Amino acid sequence: MSAGEAILPGKTIGVLGGGQLGRMLAQAATRLGYRVHVYEPQANCPAGAVAHQEVNAPYEDTAALTAFAKECDVVTYEFENVPAPPLKAIEAVTLLRPHWSVLETTQNRSREKRWLRDNGFPHAKFAEGTDIAAGIREVGVPCVVKTADFGYDGKGQFKVMTDADIPAAVKKFAGQPVVIEQFIDFACEVSAVVARSPGAAVRVFPIAENIHTNHILDFSIVPARVAPAVIAAAEKLARLIAEKINLVGVMGVELFVTKTGEVLVNELAPRTHNSGHWTLDACMTSQFEQQVRAICGLPLGAVTLLSPVVMVNILGDAWKNGEPKWDALLAQPNVRLHLYGKAGARPGRKMGHFTVTARDADMALEFAEKYKARLAG
Ligand code: ATP
Ligand code: MG
């Protein structure tokens, strides 16, 4: 298969990682008539349940990975912490999209921040390395200390708000490679989901405004309630990043909007993004279908917003009083519910999400907050 030919429906898409992003990708791909194979270390994963085939083996098992890739016409990843080096084996037997180097750059915070700096993208001032105290002195207080590897949902992060917090930070991360970032007292957070095809076509979905609680995404609001200049800056950054990193696929770009309207890049994720789940219910093309189109070299879909919408994450916490009140939620005419089929509702674990559509974003958010509060009973 040459890079220029489209991979048409009927062919097989391989997905590394079996979480909810892989599940929704598999649902979009099978709707378009593709076959989907999932590679995931843990058995009975959310994506495997809706795919044609599930392989359970460690990511470092190059023989298993190669055998898996041989069955696929294109392979992608849904999970940032797939180790990048074994992916080189895949490229020897089939197409890997995005390229492994995109994952390598973005899965480690030090490399990611350096890439942003070296390519001239705006970001919070940072220091890196294993000398925590020196890094904090360099960046200044307040700052946020983050592990360089394997962070998600704010795990492995520590805020240093005053000098009194420094010893605890030094103790927590002793000897570990970290990134220390200036604390941004942002006005809000927004994100862009961008898709780029092998032929270099680029589409950016409407910008989402994101509200995090305890470092985990809680609400995504579309359209984002920010100035048109902020929307334009966010879209432009996403497009330029996709081009510069030579993306083939979909990428989430997380951004901080400062109180003076400056837009800074927080993180990049070379896959679909939680803040793009609203596209399943309120956009002409979903981010998952767009991912299929991009990695298969098909025309990218329209990113027209169909209705103002708010997405609410459903975490394991919603089970604190027993099974959530699904009937009350499903009785609402403007709600769509998505559950990921995960057993074991632990606090902080992403179990599903729902979307609420309304006449405008403020109204959708009002409904969303009300419905969320009622869910746990
Ligand atoms: P996720 O997987 O949810 O994206 P993560 O662990 O990769 O999370 P970040 O995106 O770096 O972590 O941080 C999570 C949240 O913590 C951010 O969305 C933001 O709300 C807050 N945060 C992180 N870095 C900073 C900073 N430098 N200044 C202010 N707030 C920050
Ligand atoms: Mg983040």
mmCIF file of C-alpha atoms and ligand atoms in Angstrom:
data_model
loop_
_atom_site.group_PDB
_atom_site.id
_atom_site.type_symbol
_atom_site.label_atom_id
_atom_site.label_comp_id
_atom_site.label_asym_id
_atom_site.label_seq_id
_atom_site.Cartn_x
_atom_site.Cartn_y
_atom_site.Cartn_z
ATOM 1 C CA MET A 1 0.000 0.000 0.000
ATOM 2 C CA SER A 2 1.554 3.338 -0.982
ATOM 3 C CA ALA A 3 0.951 6.409 1.151
ATOM 4 C CA GLY A 4 -1.123 8.032 -1.584
ATOM 5 C CA GLU A 5 -3.821 5.374 -1.964
ATOM 6 C CA ALA A 6 -6.965 5.497 0.141
ATOM 7 C CA ILE A 7 -7.680 2.587 2.457
ATOM 8 C CA LEU A 8 -11.282 1.881 1.582
ATOM 9 C CA PRO A 9 -14.147 0.428 3.645
ATOM 10 C CA GLY A 10 -13.768 -3.333 4.000
ATOM 11 C CA LYS A 11 -10.121 -2.979 4.983
ATOM 12 C CA THR A 12 -8.800 -3.502 8.506
ATOM 13 C CA ILE A 13 -7.865 -0.762 10.964
ATOM 14 C CA GLY A 14 -5.631 -1.711 13.897
ATOM 15 C CA VAL A 15 -5.898 0.216 17.159
ATOM 16 C CA LEU A 16 -3.237 0.167 19.871
ATOM 17 C CA GLY A 17 -4.971 0.676 23.198
ATOM 18 C CA GLY A 18 -8.401 -0.611 24.159
ATOM 19 C CA GLY A 19 -9.955 2.231 26.165
ATOM 20 C CA GLN A 20 -12.981 4.368 25.415
ATOM 21 C CA LEU A 21 -11.244 6.339 22.662
ATOM 22 C CA GLY A 22 -10.542 3.068 20.865
ATOM 23 C CA ARG A 23 -14.107 1.932 21.467
ATOM 24 C CA MET A 24 -15.635 5.036 19.894
ATOM 25 C CA LEU A 25 -13.123 4.816 17.038
ATOM 26 C CA ALA A 26 -14.147 1.186 16.461
ATOM 27 C CA GLN A 27 -17.821 2.183 16.461
ATOM 28 C CA ALA A 28 -17.197 4.918 13.872
ATOM 29 C CA ALA A 29 -15.027 2.636 11.736
ATOM 30 C CA THR A 30 -17.454 -0.287 11.734
ATOM 31 C CA ARG A 31 -20.278 2.101 10.813
ATOM 32 C CA LEU A 32 -18.253 2.918 7.700
ATOM 33 C CA GLY A 33 -17.767 -0.771 6.928
ATOM 34 C CA TYR A 34 -14.203 -1.245 8.162
ATOM 35 C CA ARG A 35 -12.917 -4.169 10.180
ATOM 36 C CA VAL A 36 -11.273 -3.228 13.486
ATOM 37 C CA HIS A 37 -8.593 -5.107 15.422
ATOM 38 C CA VAL A 38 -7.629 -3.946 18.911
ATOM 39 C CA TYR A 39 -4.283 -4.542 20.654
ATOM 40 C CA GLU A 40 -4.425 -4.070 24.404
ATOM 41 C CA PRO A 41 -2.467 -5.624 27.279
ATOM 42 C CA GLN A 42 -5.546 -6.122 29.489
ATOM 43 C CA ALA A 43 -8.313 -8.543 28.523
ATOM 44 C CA ASN A 44 -11.976 -7.536 28.154
ATOM 45 C CA CYS A 45 -11.255 -3.936 27.252
ATOM 46 C CA PRO A 46 -13.930 -1.369 26.230
ATOM 47 C CA ALA A 47 -12.731 -1.255 22.597
ATOM 48 C CA GLY A 48 -12.370 -5.031 22.243
ATOM 49 C CA ALA A 49 -16.052 -5.447 23.079
ATOM 50 C CA VAL A 50 -17.065 -3.667 19.835
ATOM 51 C CA ALA A 51 -14.207 -4.772 17.550
ATOM 52 C CA HIS A 52 -13.760 -7.791 15.254
ATOM 53 C CA GLN A 53 -10.686 -8.957 17.079
ATOM 54 C CA GLU A 54 -8.917 -8.259 20.366
ATOM 55 C CA VAL A 55 -5.300 -9.220 20.970
ATOM 56 C CA ASN A 56 -4.019 -9.140 24.548
ATOM 57 C CA ALA A 57 -0.236 -8.867 24.793
ATOM 58 C CA PRO A 58 2.280 -6.383 26.243
ATOM 59 C CA TYR A 59 3.205 -3.395 24.077
ATOM 60 C CA GLU A 60 6.863 -4.407 24.344
ATOM 61 C CA ASP A 61 6.166 -7.815 22.735
ATOM 62 C CA THR A 62 7.509 -6.979 19.289
ATOM 63 C CA ALA A 63 6.622 -10.392 17.831
ATOM 64 C CA ALA A 64 2.965 -10.090 18.895
ATOM 65 C CA LEU A 65 2.862 -6.483 17.729
ATOM 66 C CA THR A 66 4.280 -7.406 14.326
ATOM 67 C CA ALA A 67 1.843 -10.296 13.909
ATOM 68 C CA PHE A 68 -1.015 -7.948 14.809
ATOM 69 C CA ALA A 69 0.178 -5.273 12.361
ATOM 70 C CA LYS A 70 0.442 -7.795 9.493
ATOM 71 C CA GLU A 71 -3.336 -8.295 9.675
ATOM 72 C CA CYS A 72 -4.023 -4.553 9.434
ATOM 73 C CA ASP A 73 -4.033 -2.140 6.489
ATOM 74 C CA VAL A 74 -3.289 0.771 8.824
ATOM 75 C CA VAL A 75 -2.527 0.966 12.537
ATOM 76 C CA THR A 76 -3.188 3.888 14.867
ATOM 77 C CA TYR A 77 -3.007 4.474 18.623
ATOM 78 C CA GLU A 78 -5.640 5.703 21.041
ATOM 79 C CA PHE A 79 -3.437 5.817 24.115
ATOM 80 C CA GLU A 80 -0.517 8.124 24.736
ATOM 81 C CA ASN A 81 1.461 5.838 26.956
ATOM 82 C CA VAL A 82 2.063 3.108 24.364
ATOM 83 C CA PRO A 83 5.874 2.994 24.355
ATOM 84 C CA ALA A 84 7.085 4.521 21.098
ATOM 85 C CA PRO A 85 10.182 2.383 20.284
ATOM 86 C CA PRO A 86 8.301 -0.925 19.630
ATOM 87 C CA LEU A 87 6.131 0.947 17.127
ATOM 88 C CA LYS A 88 9.043 1.077 14.717
ATOM 89 C CA ALA A 89 8.438 -2.640 14.140
ATOM 90 C CA ILE A 90 4.941 -1.854 12.882
ATOM 91 C CA GLU A 91 6.216 0.524 10.256
ATOM 92 C CA ALA A 92 8.207 -2.299 8.740
ATOM 93 C CA VAL A 93 5.014 -4.241 7.938
ATOM 94 C CA THR A 94 2.163 -1.749 7.500
ATOM 95 C CA LEU A 95 1.202 1.936 7.744
ATOM 96 C CA LEU A 96 1.356 3.508 11.202
ATOM 97 C CA ARG A 97 -0.586 6.772 11.481
ATOM 98 C CA PRO A 98 0.319 9.105 13.092
ATOM 99 C CA HIS A 99 4.045 8.306 12.737
ATOM 100 C CA TRP A 100 5.682 6.899 15.909
ATOM 101 C CA SER A 101 7.813 10.024 16.241
ATOM 102 C CA VAL A 102 4.654 12.108 16.868
ATOM 103 C CA LEU A 103 3.856 9.874 19.820
ATOM 104 C CA GLU A 104 7.461 9.962 21.020
ATOM 105 C CA THR A 105 7.462 13.770 21.060
ATOM 106 C CA THR A 106 4.109 14.179 22.782
ATOM 107 C CA GLN A 107 4.143 11.359 25.353
ATOM 108 C CA ASN A 108 6.983 12.866 27.355
ATOM 109 C CA ARG A 109 6.398 16.324 28.810
ATOM 110 C CA SER A 110 10.025 17.406 28.495
ATOM 111 C CA ARG A 111 10.217 16.493 24.823
ATOM 112 C CA GLU A 112 6.804 18.031 24.184
ATOM 113 C CA LYS A 113 7.672 21.341 25.854
ATOM 114 C CA ARG A 114 11.015 21.491 24.065
ATOM 115 C CA TRP A 115 9.272 20.819 20.754
ATOM 116 C CA LEU A 116 6.846 23.694 21.408
ATOM 117 C CA ARG A 117 9.715 26.005 22.335
ATOM 118 C CA ASP A 118 11.943 24.988 19.420
ATOM 119 C CA ASN A 119 9.096 25.476 16.948
ATOM 120 C CA GLY A 120 8.048 28.845 18.313
ATOM 121 C CA PHE A 121 4.662 27.926 19.798
ATOM 122 C CA PRO A 122 3.515 29.962 22.831
ATOM 123 C CA HIS A 123 3.677 28.037 26.130
ATOM 124 C CA ALA A 124 4.150 28.580 29.871
ATOM 125 C CA LYS A 125 7.733 29.193 30.976
ATOM 126 C CA PHE A 126 9.259 25.893 32.102
ATOM 127 C CA ALA A 127 12.343 24.134 33.441
ATOM 128 C CA GLU A 128 13.118 20.416 33.238
ATOM 129 C CA GLY A 129 15.385 17.797 34.754
ATOM 130 C CA THR A 130 15.805 16.077 38.121
ATOM 131 C CA ASP A 131 16.908 19.026 40.274
ATOM 132 C CA ILE A 132 13.492 20.107 41.555
ATOM 133 C CA ALA A 133 14.690 22.957 43.792
ATOM 134 C CA ALA A 134 16.825 24.483 41.031
ATOM 135 C CA GLY A 135 13.935 24.189 38.555
ATOM 136 C CA ILE A 136 11.545 25.919 40.929
ATOM 137 C CA ARG A 137 14.068 28.736 41.462
ATOM 138 C CA GLU A 138 14.455 29.118 37.713
ATOM 139 C CA VAL A 139 10.723 29.250 36.937
ATOM 140 C CA GLY A 140 9.618 31.044 40.112
ATOM 141 C CA VAL A 141 6.678 30.515 42.470
ATOM 142 C CA PRO A 142 3.787 29.837 41.856
ATOM 143 C CA CYS A 143 4.513 26.870 39.601
ATOM 144 C CA VAL A 144 3.356 23.318 38.857
ATOM 145 C CA VAL A 145 5.708 20.327 39.056
ATOM 146 C CA LYS A 146 4.753 17.445 36.719
ATOM 147 C CA THR A 147 6.381 14.074 36.095
ATOM 148 C CA ALA A 148 7.895 13.976 32.608
ATOM 149 C CA ASP A 149 6.434 10.551 31.788
ATOM 150 C CA PHE A 150 3.059 8.833 32.110
ATOM 151 C CA GLY A 151 0.910 11.655 33.450
ATOM 152 C CA TYR A 152 -2.830 11.806 32.799
ATOM 153 C CA ASP A 153 -5.823 13.405 34.464
ATOM 154 C CA GLY A 154 -3.488 15.470 36.640
ATOM 155 C CA LYS A 155 -1.792 12.408 38.146
ATOM 156 C CA GLY A 156 1.808 13.097 39.083
ATOM 157 C CA GLN A 157 1.292 16.856 39.482
ATOM 158 C CA PHE A 158 2.006 19.140 42.388
ATOM 159 C CA LYS A 159 1.233 22.842 42.729
ATOM 160 C CA VAL A 160 3.795 25.023 44.460
ATOM 161 C CA MET A 161 1.788 28.109 45.408
ATOM 162 C CA THR A 162 4.189 29.555 48.023
ATOM 163 C CA ASP A 163 7.789 28.921 49.109
ATOM 164 C CA ALA A 164 6.417 26.829 51.980
ATOM 165 C CA ASP A 165 5.327 24.166 49.436
ATOM 166 C CA ILE A 166 8.838 23.699 48.005
ATOM 167 C CA PRO A 167 10.146 21.018 50.432
ATOM 168 C CA ALA A 168 7.067 18.840 49.835
ATOM 169 C CA ALA A 169 7.555 19.115 46.060
ATOM 170 C CA VAL A 170 11.239 18.216 46.332
ATOM 171 C CA LYS A 171 10.345 15.191 48.485
ATOM 172 C CA LYS A 172 7.496 13.991 46.245
ATOM 173 C CA PHE A 173 9.550 13.983 43.034
ATOM 174 C CA ALA A 174 13.019 13.185 44.445
ATOM 175 C CA GLY A 175 15.217 11.793 41.669
ATOM 176 C CA GLN A 176 12.439 11.760 39.042
ATOM 177 C CA PRO A 177 12.662 13.639 35.758
ATOM 178 C CA VAL A 178 10.085 16.432 35.905
ATOM 179 C CA VAL A 179 8.859 19.485 34.084
ATOM 180 C CA ILE A 180 8.294 22.571 36.209
ATOM 181 C CA GLU A 181 5.876 25.036 34.686
ATOM 182 C CA GLN A 182 4.954 28.544 35.614
ATOM 183 C CA PHE A 183 1.449 28.480 37.159
ATOM 184 C CA ILE A 184 -0.906 30.175 34.705
ATOM 185 C CA ASP A 185 -3.744 32.053 36.393
ATOM 186 C CA PHE A 186 -5.834 31.490 33.282
ATOM 187 C CA ALA A 187 -9.175 33.090 32.393
ATOM 188 C CA CYS A 188 -10.287 29.751 30.947
ATOM 189 C CA GLU A 189 -9.105 26.599 29.190
ATOM 190 C CA VAL A 190 -10.024 25.764 25.616
ATOM 191 C CA SER A 191 -9.048 22.982 23.240
ATOM 192 C CA ALA A 192 -8.914 22.283 19.551
ATOM 193 C CA VAL A 193 -9.237 18.920 17.856
ATOM 194 C CA VAL A 194 -7.450 19.022 14.518
ATOM 195 C CA ALA A 195 -7.319 16.427 11.755
ATOM 196 C CA ARG A 196 -4.775 16.213 8.966
ATOM 197 C CA SER A 197 -4.834 13.792 6.053
ATOM 198 C CA PRO A 198 -1.910 12.179 4.184
ATOM 199 C CA GLY A 199 -2.583 14.706 1.411
ATOM 200 C CA ALA A 200 -2.079 17.555 3.952
ATOM 201 C CA ALA A 201 -5.726 18.676 4.135
ATOM 202 C CA VAL A 202 -6.433 20.138 7.590
ATOM 203 C CA ARG A 203 -9.717 20.624 9.456
ATOM 204 C CA VAL A 204 -10.098 22.052 12.968
ATOM 205 C CA PHE A 205 -13.288 21.263 14.882
ATOM 206 C CA PRO A 206 -15.075 24.158 16.610
ATOM 207 C CA ILE A 207 -13.108 25.192 19.704
ATOM 208 C CA ALA A 208 -14.353 23.806 23.037
ATOM 209 C CA GLU A 209 -14.222 25.613 26.379
ATOM 210 C CA ASN A 210 -13.224 23.185 29.131
ATOM 211 C CA ILE A 211 -13.907 23.173 32.836
ATOM 212 C CA HIS A 212 -11.724 20.837 34.914
ATOM 213 C CA THR A 213 -12.497 19.701 38.458
ATOM 214 C CA ASN A 214 -9.686 18.076 40.459
ATOM 215 C CA HIS A 215 -7.530 18.156 37.279
ATOM 216 C CA ILE A 216 -10.061 16.006 35.361
ATOM 217 C CA LEU A 217 -12.182 17.325 32.528
ATOM 218 C CA ASP A 218 -15.698 17.926 33.852
ATOM 219 C CA PHE A 219 -17.534 19.977 31.176
ATOM 220 C CA SER A 220 -16.767 20.882 27.558
ATOM 221 C CA ILE A 221 -18.822 23.767 26.208
ATOM 222 C CA VAL A 222 -19.283 24.508 22.493
ATOM 223 C CA PRO A 223 -19.225 27.152 21.181
ATOM 224 C CA ALA A 224 -16.551 28.326 23.618
ATOM 225 C CA ARG A 225 -17.630 31.546 25.320
ATOM 226 C CA VAL A 226 -14.510 33.497 24.388
ATOM 227 C CA ALA A 227 -13.675 36.417 22.081
ATOM 228 C CA PRO A 228 -13.543 35.713 18.310
ATOM 229 C CA ALA A 229 -9.834 36.583 18.383
ATOM 230 C CA VAL A 230 -9.227 33.773 20.892
ATOM 231 C CA ILE A 231 -11.092 31.293 18.677
ATOM 232 C CA ALA A 232 -9.055 32.408 15.686
ATOM 233 C CA ALA A 233 -5.777 32.109 17.610
ATOM 234 C CA ALA A 234 -6.667 28.634 18.900
ATOM 235 C CA GLU A 235 -7.628 27.394 15.430
ATOM 236 C CA LYS A 236 -4.470 28.813 13.910
ATOM 237 C CA LEU A 237 -2.237 27.224 16.559
ATOM 238 C CA ALA A 238 -3.889 23.819 16.061
ATOM 239 C CA ARG A 239 -3.467 24.012 12.289
ATOM 240 C CA LEU A 240 0.176 25.106 12.486
ATOM 241 C CA ILE A 241 1.021 22.436 15.068
ATOM 242 C CA ALA A 242 -0.578 19.709 12.921
ATOM 243 C CA GLU A 243 1.459 20.888 9.939
ATOM 244 C CA LYS A 244 4.730 21.329 11.805
ATOM 245 C CA ILE A 245 4.570 17.913 13.496
ATOM 246 C CA ASN A 246 3.538 16.329 10.188
ATOM 247 C CA LEU A 247 0.379 14.819 11.674
ATOM 248 C CA VAL A 248 -1.591 12.180 9.814
ATOM 249 C CA GLY A 249 -4.611 11.527 11.993
ATOM 250 C CA VAL A 250 -6.255 13.497 14.748
ATOM 251 C CA MET A 251 -4.718 15.534 17.560
ATOM 252 C CA GLY A 252 -6.095 17.253 20.650
ATOM 253 C CA VAL A 253 -4.471 20.598 21.480
ATOM 254 C CA GLU A 254 -5.093 21.817 25.038
ATOM 255 C CA LEU A 255 -4.771 25.555 25.515
ATOM 256 C CA PHE A 256 -4.792 28.126 28.314
ATOM 257 C CA VAL A 257 -6.392 31.522 27.671
ATOM 258 C CA THR A 258 -4.763 34.144 29.891
ATOM 259 C CA LYS A 259 -6.584 37.102 31.406
ATOM 260 C CA THR A 260 -5.076 39.332 28.730
ATOM 261 C CA GLY A 261 -6.407 37.083 25.945
ATOM 262 C CA GLU A 262 -3.121 35.369 25.129
ATOM 263 C CA VAL A 263 -3.450 31.719 24.039
ATOM 264 C CA LEU A 264 -0.783 29.297 25.353
ATOM 265 C CA VAL A 265 -0.352 25.633 24.448
ATOM 266 C CA ASN A 266 -0.622 23.322 27.459
ATOM 267 C CA GLU A 267 -0.460 19.816 25.981
ATOM 268 C CA LEU A 268 -0.747 17.861 22.743
ATOM 269 C CA ALA A 269 -2.385 14.436 22.391
ATOM 270 C CA PRO A 270 -1.921 12.661 19.029
ATOM 271 C CA ARG A 271 -5.365 11.032 19.082
ATOM 272 C CA THR A 272 -8.975 11.954 19.662
ATOM 273 C CA HIS A 273 -9.588 13.968 22.800
ATOM 274 C CA ASN A 274 -12.089 13.863 25.660
ATOM 275 C CA SER A 275 -13.010 17.477 24.923
ATOM 276 C CA GLY A 276 -14.067 16.409 21.399
ATOM 277 C CA HIS A 277 -16.669 13.827 22.454
ATOM 278 C CA TRP A 278 -19.451 16.371 21.846
ATOM 279 C CA THR A 279 -18.797 15.937 18.097
ATOM 280 C CA LEU A 280 -20.600 12.555 18.254
ATOM 281 C CA ASP A 281 -23.903 14.323 18.882
ATOM 282 C CA ALA A 282 -23.595 17.919 17.696
ATOM 283 C CA CYS A 283 -21.248 18.013 14.703
ATOM 284 C CA MET A 284 -21.605 16.993 11.063
ATOM 285 C CA THR A 285 -18.643 14.609 11.469
ATOM 286 C CA SER A 286 -17.484 13.118 14.772
ATOM 287 C CA GLN A 287 -13.828 13.249 15.807
ATOM 288 C CA PHE A 288 -13.750 9.440 15.586
ATOM 289 C CA GLU A 289 -15.053 9.339 12.025
ATOM 290 C CA GLN A 290 -12.574 12.107 11.214
ATOM 291 C CA GLN A 291 -9.776 9.951 12.631
ATOM 292 C CA VAL A 292 -10.871 7.071 10.373
ATOM 293 C CA ARG A 293 -11.016 9.380 7.366
ATOM 294 C CA ALA A 294 -7.613 10.918 8.137
ATOM 295 C CA ILE A 295 -5.695 7.683 8.709
ATOM 296 C CA CYS A 296 -7.372 6.009 5.720
ATOM 297 C CA GLY A 297 -6.665 8.901 3.359
ATOM 298 C CA LEU A 298 -10.336 9.660 2.689
ATOM 299 C CA PRO A 299 -11.694 13.212 2.305
ATOM 300 C CA LEU A 300 -11.985 14.861 5.715
ATOM 301 C CA GLY A 301 -15.555 15.415 6.886
ATOM 302 C CA ALA A 302 -17.268 18.766 7.447
ATOM 303 C CA VAL A 303 -16.843 20.160 10.960
ATOM 304 C CA THR A 304 -20.077 22.152 11.014
ATOM 305 C CA LEU A 305 -21.582 22.615 14.488
ATOM 306 C CA LEU A 306 -25.193 21.375 14.471
ATOM 307 C CA SER A 307 -26.244 22.779 17.857
ATOM 308 C CA PRO A 308 -24.767 24.448 20.925
ATOM 309 C CA VAL A 309 -23.771 21.600 23.199
ATOM 310 C CA VAL A 310 -22.212 20.709 26.539
ATOM 311 C CA MET A 311 -20.460 17.418 27.253
ATOM 312 C CA VAL A 312 -20.327 16.103 30.815
ATOM 313 C CA ASN A 313 -17.897 13.372 31.878
ATOM 314 C CA ILE A 314 -19.388 10.611 34.011
ATOM 315 C CA LEU A 315 -16.767 9.460 36.510
ATOM 316 C CA GLY A 316 -16.889 6.481 38.838
ATOM 317 C CA ASP A 317 -17.867 8.943 41.573
ATOM 318 C CA ALA A 318 -21.402 8.938 40.122
ATOM 319 C CA TRP A 319 -21.785 5.422 41.626
ATOM 320 C CA LYS A 320 -21.241 6.644 45.198
ATOM 321 C CA ASN A 321 -24.883 5.980 46.105
ATOM 322 C CA GLY A 322 -25.280 2.898 43.918
ATOM 323 C CA GLU A 323 -26.209 2.717 40.225
ATOM 324 C CA PRO A 324 -26.618 6.230 38.771
ATOM 325 C CA LYS A 325 -30.142 7.399 37.941
ATOM 326 C CA TRP A 326 -30.009 6.643 34.223
ATOM 327 C CA ASP A 327 -33.785 6.747 33.838
ATOM 328 C CA ALA A 328 -33.963 10.401 34.984
ATOM 329 C CA LEU A 329 -31.154 11.335 32.583
ATOM 330 C CA LEU A 330 -32.602 9.415 29.649
ATOM 331 C CA ALA A 331 -36.014 11.017 30.218
ATOM 332 C CA GLN A 332 -34.548 14.354 29.068
ATOM 333 C CA PRO A 333 -35.243 15.052 25.394
ATOM 334 C CA ASN A 334 -31.976 16.986 24.877
ATOM 335 C CA VAL A 335 -29.593 14.377 26.316
ATOM 336 C CA ARG A 336 -27.551 11.630 24.678
ATOM 337 C CA LEU A 337 -25.793 9.099 26.897
ATOM 338 C CA HIS A 338 -22.582 7.204 26.083
ATOM 339 C CA LEU A 339 -21.277 4.508 28.434
ATOM 340 C CA TYR A 340 -17.981 2.737 27.879
ATOM 341 C CA GLY A 341 -18.916 -0.688 29.228
ATOM 342 C CA LYS A 342 -16.323 -0.604 32.028
ATOM 343 C CA ALA A 343 -16.767 -2.759 35.087
ATOM 344 C CA GLY A 344 -15.496 -1.265 38.356
ATOM 345 C CA ALA A 345 -16.597 2.319 38.947
ATOM 346 C CA ARG A 346 -13.636 3.733 40.865
ATOM 347 C CA PRO A 347 -13.628 7.436 41.848
ATOM 348 C CA GLY A 348 -12.015 9.505 39.102
ATOM 349 C CA ARG A 349 -12.347 6.742 36.478
ATOM 350 C CA LYS A 350 -13.969 7.815 33.199
ATOM 351 C CA MET A 351 -17.042 5.568 32.831
ATOM 352 C CA GLY A 352 -18.961 7.475 30.175
ATOM 353 C CA HIS A 353 -20.236 10.885 29.194
ATOM 354 C CA PHE A 354 -23.437 12.596 28.177
ATOM 355 C CA THR A 355 -24.178 15.564 25.969
ATOM 356 C CA VAL A 356 -26.859 18.191 26.326
ATOM 357 C CA THR A 357 -27.971 20.344 23.412
ATOM 358 C CA ALA A 358 -29.823 23.639 23.831
ATOM 359 C CA ARG A 359 -30.495 26.996 22.173
ATOM 360 C CA ASP A 360 -27.215 28.453 23.389
ATOM 361 C CA ALA A 361 -24.136 27.380 25.314
ATOM 362 C CA ASP A 362 -25.138 29.013 28.612
ATOM 363 C CA MET A 363 -28.471 27.257 28.583
ATOM 364 C CA ALA A 364 -26.879 23.917 27.696
ATOM 365 C CA LEU A 365 -24.467 24.343 30.628
ATOM 366 C CA GLU A 366 -27.311 25.149 33.006
ATOM 367 C CA PHE A 367 -29.131 21.955 31.977
ATOM 368 C CA ALA A 368 -25.903 19.943 32.121
ATOM 369 C CA GLU A 369 -25.076 21.018 35.682
ATOM 370 C CA LYS A 370 -28.599 20.216 36.814
ATOM 371 C CA TYR A 371 -28.639 16.771 35.172
ATOM 372 C CA LYS A 372 -25.181 15.952 36.504
ATOM 373 C CA ALA A 373 -26.174 16.844 40.066
ATOM 374 C CA ARG A 374 -29.174 14.505 39.878
ATOM 375 C CA LEU A 375 -27.273 11.576 38.403
ATOM 376 C CA ALA A 376 -25.779 10.244 41.640
ATOM 377 C CA GLY A 377 -29.152 10.587 43.397
HETATM 378 P P1 ATP B 1 -5.085 15.267 31.042
HETATM 379 O O1 ATP B 1 -4.705 13.884 30.729
HETATM 380 O O2 ATP B 1 -6.458 15.385 31.636
HETATM 381 O O3 ATP B 1 -4.869 16.252 29.971
HETATM 382 P P2 ATP B 1 -2.612 15.733 32.435
HETATM 383 O O4 ATP B 1 -2.271 14.938 33.617
HETATM 384 O O5 ATP B 1 -1.938 15.418 31.194
HETATM 385 O O6 ATP B 1 -4.155 15.725 32.268
HETATM 386 P P3 ATP B 1 -2.307 18.642 32.326
HETATM 387 O O7 ATP B 1 -3.152 18.867 31.152
HETATM 388 O O8 ATP B 1 -0.896 19.060 32.251
HETATM 389 O O9 ATP B 1 -2.330 17.170 32.890
HETATM 390 O O10 ATP B 1 -2.961 19.348 33.606
HETATM 391 C C1 ATP B 1 -4.287 19.050 33.998
HETATM 392 C C2 ATP B 1 -4.966 20.355 34.412
HETATM 393 O O11 ATP B 1 -4.269 20.978 35.508
HETATM 394 C C3 ATP B 1 -4.986 21.412 33.319
HETATM 395 O O12 ATP B 1 -6.025 21.188 32.392
HETATM 396 C C4 ATP B 1 -5.151 22.676 34.153
HETATM 397 O O13 ATP B 1 -6.482 22.824 34.591
HETATM 398 C C5 ATP B 1 -4.255 22.398 35.357
HETATM 399 N N1 ATP B 1 -2.885 22.874 35.059
HETATM 400 C C6 ATP B 1 -1.892 22.155 34.515
HETATM 401 N N2 ATP B 1 -0.780 22.905 34.312
HETATM 402 C C7 ATP B 1 -1.070 24.133 34.751
HETATM 403 C C8 ATP B 1 -0.331 25.374 34.805
HETATM 404 N N3 ATP B 1 0.935 25.463 34.377
HETATM 405 N N4 ATP B 1 -0.969 26.470 35.308
HETATM 406 C C9 ATP B 1 -2.247 26.372 35.753
HETATM 407 N N5 ATP B 1 -2.989 25.241 35.718
HETATM 408 C C10 ATP B 1 -2.426 24.133 35.227
HETATM 409 MG MG MG B 2 -4.179 17.896 29.993
#
